[in-house]
Coordinates of N, CA and C and ligand atoms in Angstrom, one line a residue:
M1 N 9.6 18.0 -2.1 CA 8.9 16.6 -1.9 C 9.3 15.5 -2.0
I2 N 9.7 15.2 -0.8 CA 10.4 13.7 -0.7 C 9.6 12.9 -0.2
V3 N 9.3 11.6 -0.6 CA 8.4 10.6 0.1 C 9.2 9.4 0.4
M4 N 8.6 8.8 1.2 CA 9.0 7.3 1.6 C 8.2 6.4 1.4
S5 N 8.8 5.1 0.9 CA 8.3 3.6 0.7 C 8.9 2.9 1.8
I6 N 8.0 2.3 2.7 CA 8.7 1.0 3.8 C 7.8 -0.3 3.3
A7 N 8.8 -1.2 2.3 CA 8.1 -2.1 1.9 C 9.2 -3.4 1.3
G8 N 8.6 -4.2 1.1 CA 9.6 -5.2 0.8 C 9.8 -5.2 -1.2
V9 N 11.2 -5.8 -1.4 CA 11.6 -5.8 -2.6 C 11.0 -7.0 -3.5
D10 N 10.1 -6.6 -4.7 CA 10.3 -7.8 -5.7 C 11.0 -7.4 -7.0
P11 N 12.1 -8.4 -7.3 CA 12.9 -8.1 -8.0 C 12.3 -7.8 -9.5
S12 N 11.1 -8.4 -9.7 CA 10.5 -8.4 -11.2 C 10.1 -6.7 -11.3
A13 N 9.9 -6.2 -10.1 CA 9.5 -5.1 -9.9 C 8.1 -4.5 -10.3
G14 N 7.3 -5.1 -10.7 CA 5.8 -4.9 -10.7 C 5.2 -4.6 -9.3
A15 N 5.9 -5.1 -8.2 CA 5.2 -4.7 -6.7 C 6.4 -4.3 -6.0
G16 N 6.1 -3.9 -4.7 CA 7.2 -3.6 -3.5 C 7.7 -2.4 -3.8
V17 N 9.0 -2.2 -3.6 CA 9.6 -1.1 -3.5 C 10.3 -0.3 -4.8
F18 N 10.7 -0.9 -5.6 CA 11.0 -0.6 -6.8 C 9.8 -0.1 -7.9
A19 N 8.8 -0.6 -7.6 CA 7.5 -0.2 -8.1 C 7.1 1.0 -7.6
D20 N 7.3 1.0 -6.1 CA 6.8 2.5 -5.4 C 7.6 3.4 -6.1
L21 N 8.9 3.3 -6.1 CA 9.8 4.4 -6.5 C 9.8 4.7 -7.9
K22 N 9.1 3.9 -9.0 CA 8.8 4.1 -10.5 C 7.8 5.2 -10.2
T23 N 6.7 4.7 -9.4 CA 5.1 5.5 -9.3 C 5.5 7.0 -8.7
F24 N 6.5 7.0 -7.7 CA 6.9 8.5 -7.1 C 7.6 9.0 -8.5
Q25 N 8.5 8.9 -9.2 CA 8.8 9.4 -10.2 C 8.0 9.7 -11.4
A26 N 6.9 8.9 -11.6 CA 6.0 9.2 -12.7 C 5.0 10.3 -12.2
I27 N 4.8 10.7 -10.9 CA 3.9 11.5 -10.4 C 4.9 12.9 -10.3
G28 N 6.2 13.0 -10.0 CA 6.7 13.7 -9.9 C 7.6 14.0 -8.6
V29 N 7.7 13.1 -7.5 CA 8.1 13.5 -6.2 C 9.3 12.3 -6.4
Y30 N 10.1 12.9 -5.4 CA 11.4 12.5 -5.1 C 11.1 11.4 -4.1
G31 N 11.4 10.0 -4.5 CA 10.9 8.6 -3.6 C 12.4 8.1 -2.9
T32 N 12.0 7.8 -1.7 CA 13.1 6.9 -1.0 C 12.5 5.5 -0.5
G33 N 13.4 4.7 -0.3 CA 13.1 3.4 -0.5 C 13.5 2.6 1.0
I34 N 12.7 2.1 1.9 CA 13.1 1.5 3.0 C 13.2 -0.2 2.7
V35 N 13.6 -0.9 3.0 CA 13.5 -2.5 2.4 C 13.3 -3.3 3.7
T36 N 11.9 -3.8 3.9 CA 11.8 -4.7 5.2 C 12.1 -6.1 4.7
A37 N 12.1 -6.7 3.4 CA 12.4 -7.9 3.2 C 12.7 -8.0 1.7
L38 N 13.5 -8.8 1.1 CA 13.9 -9.3 0.0 C 12.7 -10.5 -0.2
T39 N 12.5 -10.4 -1.7 CA 11.7 -11.6 -2.2 C 12.3 -12.0 -3.5
A40 N 11.9 -13.2 -4.0 CA 12.5 -13.9 -5.1 C 11.4 -14.5 -5.9
Q41 N 10.8 -13.8 -6.6 CA 9.7 -13.6 -7.2 C 9.8 -13.1 -8.7
N42 N 8.4 -13.8 -9.5 CA 8.2 -12.9 -10.8 C 6.6 -12.8 -10.6
P43 N 5.6 -12.2 -11.7 CA 4.4 -12.0 -11.5 C 3.5 -13.4 -11.5
Y44 N 4.4 -14.6 -11.9 CA 3.6 -15.7 -11.9 C 4.2 -16.9 -11.0
K45 N 5.1 -16.4 -10.2 CA 5.6 -17.5 -9.4 C 6.1 -16.5 -8.2
F46 N 5.9 -17.3 -7.0 CA 6.7 -16.9 -5.7 C 7.5 -17.7 -5.4
F47 N 9.0 -17.2 -5.1 CA 9.8 -18.6 -4.6 C 10.1 -18.5 -3.2
S48 N 10.8 -17.5 -2.9 CA 11.0 -17.4 -1.4 C 10.9 -15.7 -0.5
T49 N 11.0 -15.5 0.8 CA 10.9 -14.4 1.1 C 12.5 -14.5 2.1
L50 N 13.2 -13.6 1.9 CA 14.3 -13.3 3.2 C 14.2 -11.9 4.1
P51 N 13.8 -11.7 5.2 CA 13.1 -10.6 6.0 C 14.5 -9.9 6.2
V52 N 14.5 -8.6 6.3 CA 15.6 -7.6 6.8 C 15.5 -7.5 8.3
S53 N 16.4 -7.6 9.2 CA 16.4 -7.2 10.6 C 15.9 -6.4 10.7
E54 N 15.1 -6.2 12.2 CA 14.5 -4.9 12.4 C 15.4 -3.9 12.8
D55 N 16.5 -4.2 13.5 CA 17.8 -3.0 13.7 C 18.1 -2.7 12.4
Y56 N 18.1 -3.5 11.5 CA 18.6 -2.8 10.0 C 17.7 -1.9 9.1
I57 N 16.3 -2.3 9.5 CA 15.4 -1.5 9.0 C 15.6 0.0 10.0
T58 N 15.5 -0.2 10.9 CA 15.8 1.1 12.0 C 16.7 1.9 11.4
E59 N 17.7 1.0 11.0 CA 19.1 1.9 10.8 C 18.6 2.5 9.3
Q60 N 18.1 1.9 8.4 CA 17.8 2.7 6.9 C 16.7 3.7 7.1
I61 N 15.7 3.7 8.0 CA 14.9 4.9 8.2 C 15.3 6.1 9.0
D62 N 16.3 5.8 9.9 CA 17.0 6.8 10.7 C 17.9 7.5 9.6
A63 N 18.8 6.6 9.0 CA 19.9 7.4 7.7 C 19.0 8.3 6.9
V64 N 17.7 7.9 6.3 CA 17.1 8.7 5.5 C 16.5 9.8 6.3
M65 N 16.0 9.8 7.4 CA 15.6 10.6 8.0 C 16.5 11.8 8.6
D66 N 17.9 11.1 8.8 CA 18.7 12.2 9.1 C 19.1 13.0 8.3
S67 N 18.8 12.8 6.9 CA 19.1 14.1 5.8 C 18.3 14.7 5.1
Y68 N 16.8 13.9 5.1 CA 15.7 14.1 4.0 C 14.5 14.7 4.9
D69 N 14.0 15.7 4.3 CA 12.8 16.0 5.2 C 11.3 15.2 4.6
V70 N 11.2 14.5 5.2 CA 9.9 13.8 4.6 C 8.6 14.2 5.3
E71 N 7.5 14.0 5.0 CA 6.4 14.2 5.7 C 5.5 12.9 5.3
F72 N 5.2 12.6 3.9 CA 4.2 11.5 3.7 C 5.1 10.2 3.3
I73 N 4.6 9.0 4.2 CA 5.3 7.9 3.5 C 3.8 6.5 3.2
K74 N 4.5 5.8 2.5 CA 3.1 4.6 2.5 C 4.2 3.4 3.2
T75 N 3.7 2.4 3.4 CA 4.1 1.4 4.1 C 3.3 0.0 3.0
G76 N 4.2 -0.9 3.1 CA 3.6 -2.4 2.1 C 3.7 -3.3 2.9
M77 N 4.7 -4.1 2.1 CA 5.2 -5.9 3.3 C 5.8 -5.5 4.3
L78 N 5.1 -5.5 5.3 CA 6.0 -5.3 6.8 C 6.3 -6.4 7.4
Y79 N 5.8 -7.7 6.9 CA 6.3 -8.9 7.2 C 6.2 -9.8 8.5
S80 N 6.1 -8.8 9.7 CA 6.0 -9.5 11.0 C 5.2 -8.4 12.0
P81 N 4.6 -8.8 13.0 CA 4.1 -7.8 14.2 C 5.3 -7.1 14.6
E82 N 6.6 -7.6 14.9 CA 7.7 -6.8 15.4 C 8.2 -5.9 14.5
I83 N 8.2 -5.6 13.0 CA 8.3 -4.6 12.2 C 7.1 -3.7 12.2
I84 N 6.0 -4.4 12.3 CA 4.6 -3.3 12.1 C 5.1 -2.3 13.6
K85 N 5.5 -3.2 14.6 CA 5.6 -2.5 15.8 C 6.7 -1.1 15.8
L86 N 7.9 -1.6 15.2 CA 8.8 -0.7 14.9 C 8.5 0.3 13.8
V87 N 7.8 0.2 12.8 CA 7.2 1.2 11.9 C 6.7 2.2 12.6
S88 N 5.6 2.0 13.6 CA 4.5 2.9 13.9 C 5.1 3.5 14.8
K89 N 6.4 3.1 15.3 CA 7.2 3.7 16.5 C 8.1 5.1 15.6
K90 N 8.3 4.7 14.3 CA 9.1 5.7 13.5 C 8.2 6.4 13.3
I91 N 7.1 6.3 13.0 CA 6.3 7.0 12.5 C 5.8 8.2 13.4
K92 N 5.6 7.7 14.8 CA 5.2 8.6 15.6 C 6.7 9.7 15.9
E93 N 7.9 9.0 16.0 CA 9.3 9.6 16.3 C 9.1 10.7 15.4
Y94 N 9.2 10.4 14.1 CA 9.4 11.6 13.1 C 8.3 12.3 12.4
D95 N 6.9 12.0 13.1 CA 5.7 12.9 12.9 C 5.3 12.6 11.5
L96 N 5.2 11.3 10.7 CA 5.0 11.1 9.4 C 3.5 10.8 9.2
K97 N 3.1 11.1 7.9 CA 1.6 11.2 7.9 C 1.9 9.7 6.8
A98 N 1.3 8.6 7.2 CA 1.2 7.0 6.6 C 0.1 6.8 6.1
V99 N 0.3 6.2 4.7 CA -0.7 5.5 4.0 C -0.4 4.2 4.1
V100 N -1.1 3.3 4.6 CA -0.8 1.9 4.6 C -1.5 0.9 3.8
D101 N -1.0 0.3 3.0 CA -1.1 -1.1 2.3 C -1.3 -2.3 3.3
P102 N -2.2 -2.6 3.4 CA -2.0 -3.7 4.6 C -1.9 -5.2 3.7
V103 N -0.6 -5.1 3.5 CA -0.3 -6.3 2.5 C -0.1 -7.7 3.2
M104 N -0.9 -8.5 2.8 CA -1.0 -9.8 3.6 C -0.6 -11.1 2.6
V105 N -1.2 -11.0 1.3 CA -1.0 -12.2 0.6 C -0.6 -11.6 -0.8
A106 N 0.4 -12.2 -1.5 CA 0.8 -11.8 -2.8 C -0.4 -12.3 -4.0
T107 N -0.4 -11.4 -4.8 CA -1.2 -12.0 -6.2 C -0.9 -13.5 -6.2
S108 N 0.4 -13.7 -6.3 CA 0.9 -14.9 -6.8 C 0.8 -16.3 -5.8
G109 N 0.2 -15.8 -4.6 CA 0.5 -16.7 -3.5 C 1.6 -17.0 -2.5
G110 N 2.1 -15.9 -2.5 CA 3.6 -16.1 -1.9 C 3.6 -15.4 -0.4
D111 N 4.6 -15.9 0.3 CA 4.7 -15.6 1.6 C 4.9 -14.0 1.9
L112 N 4.2 -13.3 2.4 CA 4.3 -12.0 2.2 C 4.5 -11.5 3.8
T113 N 3.9 -12.5 4.5 CA 3.6 -12.1 6.0 C 4.0 -13.7 6.9
Q114 N 4.9 -13.5 7.8 CA 5.1 -14.4 8.8 C 4.0 -15.3 9.3
Q115 N 3.0 -14.3 9.8 CA 2.0 -14.8 10.5 C 0.9 -14.1 10.4
D116 N -0.5 -14.2 11.0 CA -1.4 -13.2 10.9 C -1.1 -11.9 11.6
I117 N -1.0 -11.0 10.5 CA -0.6 -9.4 10.9 C -1.7 -8.6 11.3
A118 N -3.0 -9.1 10.8 CA -4.0 -8.1 11.1 C -4.3 -7.6 12.6
N119 N -4.0 -8.3 13.4 CA -4.3 -7.6 14.8 C -3.2 -6.7 14.9
A120 N -2.0 -6.9 15.0 CA -0.9 -5.9 15.0 C -1.2 -4.7 13.9
L121 N -1.5 -4.7 12.6 CA -1.8 -3.8 11.9 C -3.0 -3.0 12.7
N122 N -4.1 -3.5 13.2 CA -5.2 -2.8 13.9 C -4.9 -2.2 15.2
K123 N -3.7 -2.9 15.8 CA -3.4 -2.4 17.4 C -2.1 -1.4 17.1
Y124 N -1.3 -1.3 16.4 CA -0.1 -0.5 16.5 C -0.3 0.5 15.5
L125 N -0.4 0.0 13.8 CA -0.2 1.0 12.8 C -1.4 2.0 12.5
L126 N -2.5 1.0 12.0 CA -3.6 2.0 11.8 C -4.0 2.9 12.3
P127 N -3.9 2.7 13.9 CA -4.3 4.2 14.6 C -3.3 5.3 14.6
N128 N -2.2 5.2 14.1 CA -1.1 6.1 13.6 C -1.3 6.5 12.1
S129 N -2.2 6.0 11.3 CA -2.3 6.5 10.1 C -2.9 7.2 9.4
I130 N -2.9 7.7 8.5 CA -4.0 8.8 7.7 C -5.0 7.8 7.0
L131 N -4.3 6.7 6.2 CA -5.7 6.0 5.4 C -5.0 4.3 5.4
T132 N -5.7 3.5 5.0 CA -5.3 2.4 4.9 C -6.1 1.8 3.5
T133 N -5.4 0.8 2.7 CA -6.2 0.7 1.1 C -6.2 -0.8 1.0
P134 N -7.0 -1.2 2.0 CA -6.7 -3.0 1.6 C -7.7 -3.2 0.4
N135 N -7.5 -4.6 -0.1 CA -8.5 -5.1 -1.0 C -9.5 -5.8 -0.4
I136 N -10.4 -6.7 -0.8 CA -11.4 -7.2 -0.4 C -10.9 -8.3 0.8
A137 N -10.3 -9.1 0.5 CA -9.7 -10.1 1.2 C -9.0 -9.5 2.6
E138 N -8.3 -8.5 2.2 CA -7.7 -7.7 3.5 C -8.4 -7.0 4.2
A139 N -9.4 -6.2 3.8 CA -10.3 -5.9 4.7 C -11.1 -6.9 5.6
E140 N -11.3 -7.7 4.9 CA -12.0 -8.9 5.6 C -11.2 -9.4 6.9
K141 N -10.2 -9.6 6.3 CA -8.8 -9.9 7.6 C -9.1 -8.7 8.6
L142 N -8.8 -7.6 8.1 CA -8.8 -6.5 9.2 C -10.1 -6.6 10.2
T143 N -11.2 -6.4 9.5 CA -12.6 -6.4 10.4 C -13.3 -7.6 10.8
G144 N -12.7 -8.6 10.3 CA -13.6 -9.9 11.0 C -14.7 -10.0 10.0
L145 N -15.2 -9.0 9.1 CA -16.5 -9.0 8.3 C -16.3 -9.8 6.9
K146 N -17.3 -10.3 6.8 CA -17.4 -11.2 5.2 C -17.7 -9.7 4.0
I147 N -17.1 -9.6 3.1 CA -17.7 -8.5 2.0 C -18.1 -9.3 0.9
N148 N -19.5 -9.3 0.5 CA -20.3 -9.9 -0.6 C -20.8 -8.7 -1.4
S149 N -20.9 -7.6 -0.8 CA -21.8 -6.1 -1.6 C -21.4 -4.8 -1.0
K150 N -21.8 -4.0 -1.9 CA -21.3 -2.6 -1.4 C -21.8 -2.1 -0.1
E151 N -22.7 -2.8 0.4 CA -23.1 -2.4 1.8 C -22.0 -3.0 2.7
D152 N -21.9 -4.3 2.4 CA -20.9 -4.9 3.1 C -19.5 -4.1 3.4
A153 N -19.1 -3.7 2.2 CA -18.0 -2.8 2.1 C -17.8 -1.5 2.7
I154 N -19.1 -1.1 2.8 CA -19.1 0.2 3.4 C -19.2 0.2 5.1
K155 N -19.9 -0.9 5.5 CA -19.7 -1.4 7.3 C -18.3 -1.9 7.4
S156 N -17.4 -2.3 7.0 CA -15.9 -2.6 6.9 C -15.1 -1.4 7.0
C157 N -15.4 -0.5 6.0 CA -14.7 0.8 5.9 C -14.9 1.7 7.4
E158 N -16.7 1.4 7.6 CA -16.7 2.2 8.8 C -16.2 1.8 10.1
K159 N -15.5 0.4 9.9 CA -15.1 -0.1 11.2 C -13.6 -0.1 11.4
I160 N -12.9 0.1 10.0 CA -11.5 0.4 10.3 C -11.2 1.6 10.9
V161 N -10.2 1.4 11.8 CA -9.9 2.4 12.8 C -9.3 3.8 12.2
C162 N -8.9 4.0 10.9 CA -8.4 5.3 10.5 C -9.1 5.6 8.8
D163 N -8.8 6.5 8.5 CA -9.8 6.4 7.1 C -9.2 5.5 6.0
S164 N -10.3 4.8 5.2 CA -10.0 4.0 4.2 C -10.4 3.9 2.8
L165 N -9.8 2.9 2.2 CA -10.2 2.9 1.0 C -10.5 1.3 0.7
I166 N -11.4 0.8 0.4 CA -11.3 -0.6 0.1 C -11.5 -1.0 -1.3
T167 N -10.3 -1.6 -1.9 CA -10.6 -1.4 -3.6 C -11.5 -2.4 -3.9
G168 N -12.0 -2.0 -5.0 CA -13.0 -3.0 -5.6 C -12.5 -4.0 -6.8
G169 N -11.3 -4.0 -7.0 CA -11.1 -5.3 -7.8 C -11.8 -6.5 -8.0
H170 N -12.1 -7.2 -6.7 CA -12.7 -8.1 -6.5 C -14.3 -7.9 -6.3
L171 N -14.9 -6.7 -6.3 CA -16.1 -6.4 -6.2 C -16.8 -5.5 -7.0
D172 N -16.7 -6.1 -8.3 CA -17.4 -5.3 -9.4 C -17.0 -4.0 -9.7
G173 N -15.9 -3.2 -9.4 CA -15.2 -2.4 -9.6 C -15.5 -1.4 -8.6
I174 N -16.1 -1.7 -7.9 CA -17.0 -0.8 -6.7 C -15.8 -0.2 -5.5
N175 N -15.0 0.7 -5.7 CA -14.4 1.4 -4.5 C -15.0 1.9 -3.4
T176 N -14.5 1.5 -2.2 CA -15.6 2.4 -1.2 C -14.4 3.2 0.0
I177 N -14.7 4.4 -0.1 CA -13.8 5.3 0.6 C -14.5 5.8 1.7
S178 N -13.5 6.0 2.7 CA -14.3 6.6 4.0 C -13.5 7.6 4.8
I179 N -13.8 8.8 4.7 CA -12.8 10.0 5.2 C -13.8 10.7 6.2
N180 N -13.1 11.0 7.1 CA -14.0 11.4 8.4 C -15.1 10.9 8.7
G181 N -15.6 10.0 8.3 CA -16.8 9.2 8.8 C -17.5 9.6 7.2
E182 N -17.5 9.9 6.4 CA -18.2 10.0 5.4 C -17.9 9.1 4.1
I183 N -18.9 8.6 3.5 CA -18.5 7.4 2.3 C -18.9 7.9 1.1
L184 N -17.8 7.4 0.1 CA -17.9 8.1 -1.2 C -17.6 7.0 -1.7
I185 N -18.5 6.4 -2.8 CA -18.4 5.1 -3.8 C -17.9 5.6 -4.8
E186 N -16.7 4.9 -5.4 CA -16.2 5.4 -7.0 C -16.3 4.2 -7.5
K187 N -17.2 3.8 -8.5 CA -17.2 2.8 -9.3 C -16.3 2.8 -10.4
Q188 N -15.3 1.7 -10.8 CA -14.6 2.0 -12.2 C -14.8 0.3 -12.7
E189 N -14.8 0.6 -14.3 CA -15.1 -0.5 -15.1 C -14.1 -1.5 -14.9
L190 N -14.1 -3.0 -14.8 CA -13.1 -3.9 -14.4 C -12.9 -4.1 -16.2
I191 N -11.3 -4.3 -16.2 CA -10.7 -4.3 -17.4 C -10.4 -5.9 -17.5
E192 N -10.4 -6.6 -18.6 CA -10.1 -7.9 -18.4 C -8.5 -7.8 -19.2
T193 N -7.8 -8.5 -18.1 CA -6.1 -8.5 -18.0 C -5.8 -9.5 -17.1
D194 N -4.4 -9.6 -17.3 CA -3.7 -10.2 -16.3 C -2.5 -9.5 -15.9
N195 N -2.6 -8.2 -16.0 CA -1.4 -7.2 -15.8 C -2.0 -6.5 -14.5
L196 N -2.1 -7.0 -13.4 CA -2.4 -7.0 -12.2 C -1.8 -6.8 -11.1
H197 N -0.7 -7.5 -11.3 CA 0.7 -7.9 -10.3 C 0.9 -6.6 -9.6
G198 N 0.9 -6.0 -8.6 CA 1.3 -4.7 -8.0 C 0.5 -3.4 -8.0
T199 N -0.5 -3.8 -8.2 CA -1.6 -2.4 -8.6 C -1.8 -1.9 -7.2
G200 N -2.0 -2.9 -6.2 CA -2.1 -2.2 -4.9 C -0.9 -1.6 -4.3
C201 N 0.3 -2.0 -4.6 CA 1.5 -1.1 -4.3 C 1.4 0.1 -5.1
N202 N 1.1 0.3 -6.2 CA 1.1 1.4 -7.1 C 0.1 2.5 -6.7
L203 N -1.0 1.7 -6.3 CA -2.1 2.8 -5.9 C -1.8 3.5 -4.4
S204 N -1.0 2.6 -3.7 CA -1.1 3.4 -2.5 C 0.2 4.6 -2.6
S205 N 1.4 4.0 -3.6 CA 2.3 5.2 -3.6 C 2.1 6.2 -4.6
A206 N 1.0 6.0 -5.2 CA 0.5 7.1 -5.8 C -0.3 8.0 -4.9
I207 N -1.2 7.4 -4.2 CA -1.7 8.5 -3.1 C -0.6 9.3 -2.3
V208 N 0.5 8.9 -1.6 CA 1.2 9.4 -1.0 C 2.0 10.7 -2.2
A209 N 2.3 10.3 -3.5 CA 2.9 11.2 -4.2 C 1.9 12.4 -4.3
Y210 N 0.8 12.1 -4.6 CA -0.7 13.4 -4.9 C -0.5 14.0 -3.5
L211 N -0.5 13.2 -2.4 CA -0.5 14.2 -0.9 C 0.7 15.1 -0.7
A212 N 1.9 14.5 -1.3 CA 3.1 15.6 -1.4 C 2.8 16.8 -2.0
K213 N 2.2 16.3 -3.4 CA 2.1 17.6 -4.0 C 0.8 18.4 -3.7
D214 N 0.3 18.3 -2.6 CA -0.6 19.3 -1.9 C -1.9 19.2 -2.4
N215 N -2.4 17.7 -2.8 CA -3.7 17.4 -3.0 C -4.3 17.0 -1.7
D216 N -5.5 17.5 -1.4 CA -6.0 16.9 -0.1 C -6.3 15.4 -0.5
L217 N -7.1 14.6 0.7 CA -7.0 13.1 0.7 C -7.7 12.7 -0.4
K218 N -8.9 13.2 -0.6 CA -10.3 12.5 -1.3 C -9.4 12.9 -2.9
T219 N -8.9 13.9 -3.0 CA -8.6 14.2 -4.5 C -7.3 13.2 -4.8
S220 N -6.6 13.4 -3.7 CA -5.5 11.8 -4.0 C -5.9 11.0 -4.2
I221 N -6.8 10.3 -3.9 CA -7.2 9.0 -3.9 C -7.8 9.0 -5.0
L222 N -8.7 9.7 -5.6 CA -9.4 9.6 -7.1 C -8.3 9.9 -7.7
K223 N -7.4 10.6 -7.7 CA -6.3 10.8 -8.8 C -5.7 9.7 -9.0
S224 N -5.3 8.8 -7.9 CA -4.9 7.6 -7.9 C -5.6 6.5 -8.6
L225 N -6.6 6.3 -8.2 CA -7.6 5.4 -9.0 C -7.6 5.7 -10.3
D226 N -7.5 6.8 -10.9 CA -7.4 7.0 -12.3 C -6.0 6.6 -12.9
Y227 N -5.0 6.9 -12.0 CA -3.5 6.6 -12.5 C -3.3 5.1 -12.5
V228 N -3.6 4.5 -11.7 CA -3.7 2.8 -11.8 C -4.2 2.3 -12.6
Y229 N -5.8 2.7 -12.9 CA -6.4 2.4 -13.9 C -6.1 2.4 -15.4
E230 N -5.6 3.8 -15.7 CA -4.7 3.9 -16.7 C -3.7 3.2 -17.0
G231 N -2.7 2.8 -15.8 CA -1.6 2.1 -15.9 C -2.1 0.2 -16.0
I232 N -2.9 0.1 -15.6 CA -3.5 -1.3 -16.2 C -3.9 -1.2 -17.4
K233 N -4.8 -0.5 -18.2 CA -5.4 -0.4 -19.4 C -4.0 -0.3 -20.4
N234 N -2.8 0.5 -20.0 CA -1.5 0.3 -20.9 C -0.7 -0.5 -20.7
G235 N -0.9 -1.6 -19.7 CA 0.2 -2.7 -19.3 C 1.2 -2.2 -18.8
N236 N 1.0 -1.4 -17.7 CA 2.4 -1.0 -17.1 C 2.9 -1.7 -16.1
Y237 N 2.1 -2.6 -15.3 CA 2.4 -3.4 -14.4 C 3.0 -4.5 -14.4
G238 N 3.2 -5.5 -13.6 CA 3.8 -6.7 -13.6 C 3.9 -7.4 -15.1
T239 N 3.0 -8.2 -15.3 CA 3.2 -9.2 -16.5 C 3.3 -8.4 -18.0
L240 N 2.8 -7.2 -18.2 CA 2.8 -6.8 -19.7 C 4.0 -5.4 -19.5
I241 N 4.9 -5.9 -18.6 CA 5.9 -4.6 -18.4 C 6.8 -4.3 -19.5
A242 N 7.1 -5.3 -20.3 CA 8.0 -5.2 -21.9 C 7.3 -4.3 -22.6
K243 N 5.8 -4.2 -22.5 CA 5.4 -2.9 -23.6 C 5.9 -1.7 -23.2
I244 N 6.2 -1.4 -22.2 CA 6.7 0.1 -22.1 C 7.9 0.6 -22.6
Ligands
PXL301 O1 1.1 -6.3 -3.7 C1 1.4 -6.7 -2.6 C2 2.8 -7.0 -2.5 C3 3.6 -6.0 -1.8 N1 4.9 -6.4 -1.6 C4 5.5 -7.0 -2.5 C5 5.1 -8.1 -3.2 C6 3.7 -7.8 -3.4 C7 2.8 -8.7 -4.1 O2 3.7 -9.6 -4.9 O3 6.1 -8.7 -3.8 C8 7.1 -7.1 -2.1

């Protein structure tokens, strides 16, 4: 059970590849990590981004695929339309099942993408993916539809070109799931906390880990929503990391 994260590095390790690896480990799968960009940030402040060249991202993916048998991957911060294109090419080349966290803006307001990447995600990556996990703002960018209610979220979910989970942290805890055209609503209580940095990263990597452990997509999503919820309650992410 070897999985892969293709994402950016957050050195404070609440988000990005480092966080993904911790989640893979916690759920019991072996994680590999492809770095698309370095960032300098902490949960409160974003300083800067240093993208990795497309050639070197390609070399990292090929190096891992050369010796590991990977079936499920997640993608996080992909930074540019060019990186999105190369990742979707690799997904096809290696027949990978991808869960896409369509990362666009950091919680701390940092520059996680070079420009508007919603088009490139819709055109190149999502049609070749098994699931995408946008939050409300990302879903609005992907679909062009405003989301103010459960009904709006359902419409957006149905418009996204692959199966989708629109997370409900900014919609009263209402998570909207669309699998094979079927809608499922999973409501969670909101928790009063500032311990939210990286929750999206950890959610998508948990889904990949549960998929690799032979759960179906719906079960993997529901288990991952619980996993992240417990993590938020226990202070496992960004800001309260010292409590571990
Ligand atoms: O959660 C979005 C995200 C993804 N990837 C990296 C990040 C962040 C948020 O800060 O830093 C590298």
